[in-house]
PDB file of C-alpha atoms in Angstrom:
ATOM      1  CA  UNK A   1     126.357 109.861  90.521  1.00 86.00           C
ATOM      2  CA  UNK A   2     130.245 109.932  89.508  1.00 90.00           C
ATOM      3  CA  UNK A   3     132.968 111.510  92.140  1.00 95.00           C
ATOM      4  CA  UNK A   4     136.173 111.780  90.883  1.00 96.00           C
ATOM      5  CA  UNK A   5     139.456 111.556  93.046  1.00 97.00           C
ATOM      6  CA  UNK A   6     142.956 113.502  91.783  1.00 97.00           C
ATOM      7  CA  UNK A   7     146.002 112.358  93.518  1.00 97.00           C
ATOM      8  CA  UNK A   8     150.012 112.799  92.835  1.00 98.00           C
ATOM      9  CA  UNK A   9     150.237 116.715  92.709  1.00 97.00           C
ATOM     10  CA  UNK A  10     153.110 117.848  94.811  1.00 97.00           C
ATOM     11  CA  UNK A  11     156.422 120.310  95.172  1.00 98.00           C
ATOM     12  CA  UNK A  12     159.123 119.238  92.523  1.00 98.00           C
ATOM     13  CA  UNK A  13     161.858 120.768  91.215  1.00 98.00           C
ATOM     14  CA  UNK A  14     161.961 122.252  87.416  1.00 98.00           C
ATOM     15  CA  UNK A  15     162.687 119.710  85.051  1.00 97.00           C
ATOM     16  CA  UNK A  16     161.070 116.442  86.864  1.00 98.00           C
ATOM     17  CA  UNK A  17     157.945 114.471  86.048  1.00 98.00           C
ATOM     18  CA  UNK A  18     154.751 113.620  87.981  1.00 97.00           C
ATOM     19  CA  UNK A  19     151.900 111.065  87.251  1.00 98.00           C
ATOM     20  CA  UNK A  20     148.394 112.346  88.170  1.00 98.00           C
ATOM     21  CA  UNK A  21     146.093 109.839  89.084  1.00 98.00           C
ATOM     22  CA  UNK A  22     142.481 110.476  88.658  1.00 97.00           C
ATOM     23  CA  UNK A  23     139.763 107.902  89.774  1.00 96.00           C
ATOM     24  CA  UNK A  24     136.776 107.610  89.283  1.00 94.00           C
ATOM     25  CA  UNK A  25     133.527 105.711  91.810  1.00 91.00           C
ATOM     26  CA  UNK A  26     130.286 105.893  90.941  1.00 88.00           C
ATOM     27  CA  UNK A  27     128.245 105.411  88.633  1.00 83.00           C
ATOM     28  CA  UNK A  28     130.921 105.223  85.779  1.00 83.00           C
ATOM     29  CA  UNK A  29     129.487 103.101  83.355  1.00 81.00           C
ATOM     30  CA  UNK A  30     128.216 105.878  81.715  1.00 80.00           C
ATOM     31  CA  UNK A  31     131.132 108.219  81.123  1.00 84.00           C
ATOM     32  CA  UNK A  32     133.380 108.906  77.934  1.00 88.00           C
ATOM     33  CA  UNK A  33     135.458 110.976  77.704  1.00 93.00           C
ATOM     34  CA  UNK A  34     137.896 111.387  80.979  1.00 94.00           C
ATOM     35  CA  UNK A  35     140.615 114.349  80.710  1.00 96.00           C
ATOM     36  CA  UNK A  36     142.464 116.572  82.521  1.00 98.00           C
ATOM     37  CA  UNK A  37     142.482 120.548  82.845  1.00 98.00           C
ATOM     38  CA  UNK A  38     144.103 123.171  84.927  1.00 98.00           C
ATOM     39  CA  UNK A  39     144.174 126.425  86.473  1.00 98.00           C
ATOM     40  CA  UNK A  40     147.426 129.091  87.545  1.00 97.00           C
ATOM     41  CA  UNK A  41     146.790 131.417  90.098  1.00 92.00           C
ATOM     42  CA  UNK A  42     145.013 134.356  88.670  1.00 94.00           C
ATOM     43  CA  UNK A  43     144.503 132.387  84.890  1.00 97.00           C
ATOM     44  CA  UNK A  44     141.469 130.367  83.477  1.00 97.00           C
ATOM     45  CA  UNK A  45     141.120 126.512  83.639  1.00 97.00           C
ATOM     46  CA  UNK A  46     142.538 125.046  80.262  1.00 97.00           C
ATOM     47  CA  UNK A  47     142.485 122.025  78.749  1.00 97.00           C
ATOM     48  CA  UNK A  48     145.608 119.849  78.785  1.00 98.00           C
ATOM     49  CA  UNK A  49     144.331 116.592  77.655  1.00 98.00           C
ATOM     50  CA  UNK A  50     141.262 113.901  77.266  1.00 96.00           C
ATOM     51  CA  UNK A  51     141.016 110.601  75.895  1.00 95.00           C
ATOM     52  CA  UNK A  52     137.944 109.045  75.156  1.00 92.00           C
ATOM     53  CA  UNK A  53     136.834 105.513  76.486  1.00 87.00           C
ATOM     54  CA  UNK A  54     137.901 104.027  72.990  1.00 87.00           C
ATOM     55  CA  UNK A  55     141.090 105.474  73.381  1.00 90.00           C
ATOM     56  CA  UNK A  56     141.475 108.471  71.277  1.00 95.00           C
ATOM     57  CA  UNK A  57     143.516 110.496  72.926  1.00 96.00           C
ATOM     58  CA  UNK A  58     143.708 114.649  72.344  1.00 96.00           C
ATOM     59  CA  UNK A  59     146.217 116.837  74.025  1.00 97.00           C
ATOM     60  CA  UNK A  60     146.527 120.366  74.005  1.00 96.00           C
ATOM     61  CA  UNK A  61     149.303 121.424  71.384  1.00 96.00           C
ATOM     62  CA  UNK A  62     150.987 123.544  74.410  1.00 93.00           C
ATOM     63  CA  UNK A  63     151.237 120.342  76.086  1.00 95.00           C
ATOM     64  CA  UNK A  64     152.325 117.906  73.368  1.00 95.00           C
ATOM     65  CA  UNK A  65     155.477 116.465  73.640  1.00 95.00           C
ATOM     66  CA  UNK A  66     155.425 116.727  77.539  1.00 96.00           C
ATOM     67  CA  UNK A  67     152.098 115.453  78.659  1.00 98.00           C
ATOM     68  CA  UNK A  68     150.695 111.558  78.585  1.00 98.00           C
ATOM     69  CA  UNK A  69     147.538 110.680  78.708  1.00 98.00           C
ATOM     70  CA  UNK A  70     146.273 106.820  79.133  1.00 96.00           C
ATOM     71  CA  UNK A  71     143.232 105.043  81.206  1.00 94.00           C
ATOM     72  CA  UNK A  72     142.834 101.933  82.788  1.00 91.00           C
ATOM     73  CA  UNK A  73     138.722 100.984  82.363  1.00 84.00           C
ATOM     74  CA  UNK A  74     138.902  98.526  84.670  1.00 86.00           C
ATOM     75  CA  UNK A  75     139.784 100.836  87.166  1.00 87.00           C
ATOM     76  CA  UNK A  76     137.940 103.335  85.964  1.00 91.00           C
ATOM     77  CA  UNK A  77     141.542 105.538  86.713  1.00 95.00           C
ATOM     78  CA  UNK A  78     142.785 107.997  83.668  1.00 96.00           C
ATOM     79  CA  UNK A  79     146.550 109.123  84.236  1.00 97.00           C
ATOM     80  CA  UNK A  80     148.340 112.331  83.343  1.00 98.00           C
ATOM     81  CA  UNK A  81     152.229 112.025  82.921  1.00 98.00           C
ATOM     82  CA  UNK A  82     153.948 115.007  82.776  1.00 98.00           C
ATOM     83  CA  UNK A  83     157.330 115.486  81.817  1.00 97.00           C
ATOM     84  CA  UNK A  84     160.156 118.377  81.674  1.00 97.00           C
ATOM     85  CA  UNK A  85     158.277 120.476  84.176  1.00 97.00           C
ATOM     86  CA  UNK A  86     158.424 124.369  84.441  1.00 96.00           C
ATOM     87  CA  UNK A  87     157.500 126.908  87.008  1.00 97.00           C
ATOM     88  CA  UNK A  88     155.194 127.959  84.501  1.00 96.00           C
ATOM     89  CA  UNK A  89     153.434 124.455  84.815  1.00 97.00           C
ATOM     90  CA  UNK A  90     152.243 125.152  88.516  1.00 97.00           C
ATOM     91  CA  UNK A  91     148.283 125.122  88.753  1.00 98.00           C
ATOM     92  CA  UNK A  92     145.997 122.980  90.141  1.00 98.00           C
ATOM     93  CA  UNK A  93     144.805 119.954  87.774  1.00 98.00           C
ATOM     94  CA  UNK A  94     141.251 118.820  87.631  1.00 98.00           C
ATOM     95  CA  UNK A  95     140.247 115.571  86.346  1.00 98.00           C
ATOM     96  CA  UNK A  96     137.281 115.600  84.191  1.00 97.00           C
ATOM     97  CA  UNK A  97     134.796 113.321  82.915  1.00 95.00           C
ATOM     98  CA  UNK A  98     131.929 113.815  80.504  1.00 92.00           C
ATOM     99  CA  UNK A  99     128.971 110.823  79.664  1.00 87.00           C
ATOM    100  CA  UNK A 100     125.813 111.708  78.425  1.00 83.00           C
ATOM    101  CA  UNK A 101     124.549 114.244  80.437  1.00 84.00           C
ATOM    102  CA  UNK A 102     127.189 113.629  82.743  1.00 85.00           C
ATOM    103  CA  UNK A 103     129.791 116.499  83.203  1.00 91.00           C
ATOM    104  CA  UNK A 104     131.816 116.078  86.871  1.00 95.00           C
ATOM    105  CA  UNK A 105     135.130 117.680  87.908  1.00 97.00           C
ATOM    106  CA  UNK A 106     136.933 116.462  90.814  1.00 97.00           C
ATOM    107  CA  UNK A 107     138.142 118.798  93.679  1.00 97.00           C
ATOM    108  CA  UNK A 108     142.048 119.085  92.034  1.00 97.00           C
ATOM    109  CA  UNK A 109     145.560 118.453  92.931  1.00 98.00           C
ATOM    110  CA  UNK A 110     147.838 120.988  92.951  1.00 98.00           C
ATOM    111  CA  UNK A 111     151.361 121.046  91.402  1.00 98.00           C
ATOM    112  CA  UNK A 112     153.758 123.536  92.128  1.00 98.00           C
ATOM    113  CA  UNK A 113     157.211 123.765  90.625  1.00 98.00           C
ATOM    114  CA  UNK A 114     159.961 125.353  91.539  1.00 97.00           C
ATOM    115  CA  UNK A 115     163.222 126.686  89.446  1.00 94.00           C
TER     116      UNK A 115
END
């Protein structure tokens, strides 16, 4: 099995950055792709970015220019950096991870920001 950990949501203030840190334990030598969605109150979950384990990365084009995606497979960690924030951007952000078979979300970190 593969559990996946979110960390580094918070409160900031419009126009600030935040790294999201998602890590994965487990069973991990079977996953691929690892990404990032999120949901706003009263919205669907989108997609905001995924990179595969060969490093292809594949943002969102509502999120390009502001978003980051990288992974560390030794740590089995994939990070989001987000930049130029917006009250708009407040959600929470799942970390995702695909593998096979193998589809897991992680329990999200929310991000709120305020103007």
């Amino acid at each position: 099995q593969v559990r996946l950990v979110e960390s580094g949501g918070g409160l900031v203030q419009a126009g600030e950055s935040l790294r999201l840190t998602c890590e994965a334990s487990g069973t991990t030598s079977r996953l691929n792709a690892m990404g990032w969605f999120r949901q706003a109150p009263g919205k669907e979950r989108e997609r905001v970015a995924h990179m595969s384990a060969g490093g292809t990365r594949n943002i969102a084009d509502s999120f390009k220019g502001r978003v980051a995606i990288s992974r560390d497979d030794n740590k089995n960690i994939v990070y989001l950096q987000m930049n130029s924030l917006k009250p708009e951007d407040t959600a929470v952000y799942y970390c995702n991870a695909k593998g096979g078979s193998i589809a897991v979300w992680g329990q999200g970190t929310k991000v709120t920001v305020s103007s």
